[in-house]
Short mmCIF file of C-alpha atoms in Angstrom, two decimals:
data_model
loop_
_atom_site.label_atom_id
_atom_site.label_comp_id
_atom_site.label_asym_id
_atom_site.label_seq_id
_atom_site.Cartn_x
_atom_site.Cartn_y
_atom_site.Cartn_z
CA MET A 1 4.20 -10.25 10.21
CA THR A 2 7.06 -11.50 7.91
CA GLN A 3 9.81 -8.79 7.59
CA HIS A 4 9.95 -7.30 4.06
CA THR A 5 12.94 -8.04 2.00
CA PRO A 6 15.84 -5.50 3.18
CA THR A 7 16.83 -2.05 1.46
CA PRO A 8 18.04 -0.60 -0.65
CA TRP A 9 16.24 -1.84 -3.83
CA SER A 10 16.94 -0.94 -7.49
CA TYR A 11 15.44 -1.42 -10.84
CA ASP A 12 17.48 -2.75 -13.98
CA GLY A 13 14.57 -1.95 -16.75
CA ARG A 14 12.40 -4.99 -16.18
CA ASP A 15 12.77 -6.35 -12.63
CA ILE A 16 13.09 -4.66 -9.00
CA TRP A 17 15.94 -5.89 -7.13
CA ALA A 18 16.92 -6.03 -3.18
CA THR A 19 20.86 -6.28 -2.87
CA ASN A 20 21.88 -6.69 0.82
CA SER A 21 25.46 -8.08 1.83
CA GLY A 22 26.23 -8.67 -1.80
CA ASN A 23 22.93 -11.11 -2.22
CA ALA A 24 20.60 -9.97 -5.07
CA VAL A 25 16.87 -10.90 -4.60
CA ASN A 26 14.23 -10.31 -6.97
CA VAL A 27 11.44 -8.57 -5.50
CA ALA A 28 9.24 -8.06 -8.44
CA ARG A 29 8.91 -8.04 -12.46
CA LEU A 30 6.78 -5.31 -13.96
CA LEU A 31 4.80 -6.48 -16.85
CA THR A 32 3.21 -3.30 -18.16
CA PRO A 33 5.74 -1.93 -20.51
CA LYS A 34 4.41 1.56 -20.72
CA LEU A 35 4.21 1.89 -16.92
CA ALA A 36 6.77 -0.33 -15.84
CA GLU A 37 9.62 2.39 -15.59
CA ALA A 38 7.44 4.97 -13.91
CA ASN A 39 6.10 2.55 -11.56
CA ALA A 40 9.46 1.09 -10.64
CA ALA A 41 10.78 4.39 -9.76
CA PHE A 42 8.06 5.23 -7.61
CA ILE A 43 8.23 1.95 -5.87
CA VAL A 44 12.15 1.83 -5.49
CA LYS A 45 11.99 5.58 -4.32
CA ALA A 46 9.24 4.91 -1.80
CA VAL A 47 11.12 1.70 -0.47
CA ASN A 48 14.32 3.39 -0.15
CA SER A 49 13.08 6.57 1.68
CA HIS A 50 10.70 4.87 3.95
CA ALA A 51 13.05 4.27 7.16
CA ALA A 52 14.28 7.85 6.88
CA LEU A 53 11.12 9.32 6.73
CA VAL A 54 9.55 7.43 9.61
CA GLU A 55 12.53 8.13 11.73
CA ALA A 56 12.43 11.72 10.83
CA LEU A 57 8.64 11.96 11.76
CA LYS A 58 9.11 9.83 15.07
CA ALA A 59 11.79 12.71 15.84
CA ALA A 60 9.52 15.59 14.88
CA GLN A 61 6.53 14.04 16.88
CA SER A 62 8.72 14.02 19.83
CA TYR A 63 9.77 17.55 19.79
CA ILE A 64 6.34 18.75 19.03
CA GLU A 65 5.08 16.91 22.23
CA THR A 66 7.95 18.23 24.35
CA PRO A 67 7.57 21.76 25.47
CA GLY A 68 10.45 23.82 25.14
CA ASP A 69 12.82 26.16 23.26
CA LEU A 70 12.63 25.49 19.62
CA SER A 71 15.87 27.34 19.02
CA ARG A 72 17.59 24.34 20.63
CA PRO A 73 20.44 22.52 19.02
CA GLU A 74 18.24 19.28 18.65
CA VAL A 75 15.94 21.12 16.54
CA THR A 76 18.71 22.05 13.87
CA PHE A 77 19.62 18.38 13.74
CA LEU A 78 16.12 17.16 13.36
CA GLN A 79 15.57 19.82 10.49
CA GLU A 80 18.50 18.33 8.76
CA ASP A 81 17.05 14.56 9.32
CA ILE A 82 13.81 16.11 7.61
CA GLU A 83 15.36 17.78 4.86
CA ILE A 84 17.55 14.38 4.03
CA ALA A 85 14.35 12.20 4.34
CA LEU A 86 12.53 14.47 1.93
CA LYS A 87 15.21 14.56 -0.25
CA LEU A 88 15.19 10.74 -0.71
CA ALA A 89 11.60 10.64 -1.19
CA THR A 90 11.33 13.49 -3.83
CA GLU A 91 14.30 13.17 -5.95
#
């Protein structure tokens, strides 16, 4: 499978852009004016938070599957990673 265009992505009012290493790539043009802004915001938020959410979920899964003390320091870091990932996805 071909890799997707690298993140972060942004929206300029008409198009969704990916900017990586100073190069701008047009990812999409939204043609439905009434829905364009809401759809673009949702797409950009989903794309830009995806990697953080996947990493936080993988770490959480690993801790859930590993018996042990949930008060250990690594769990605190995991909680922080989850909070950061959720903030990216929900704000």
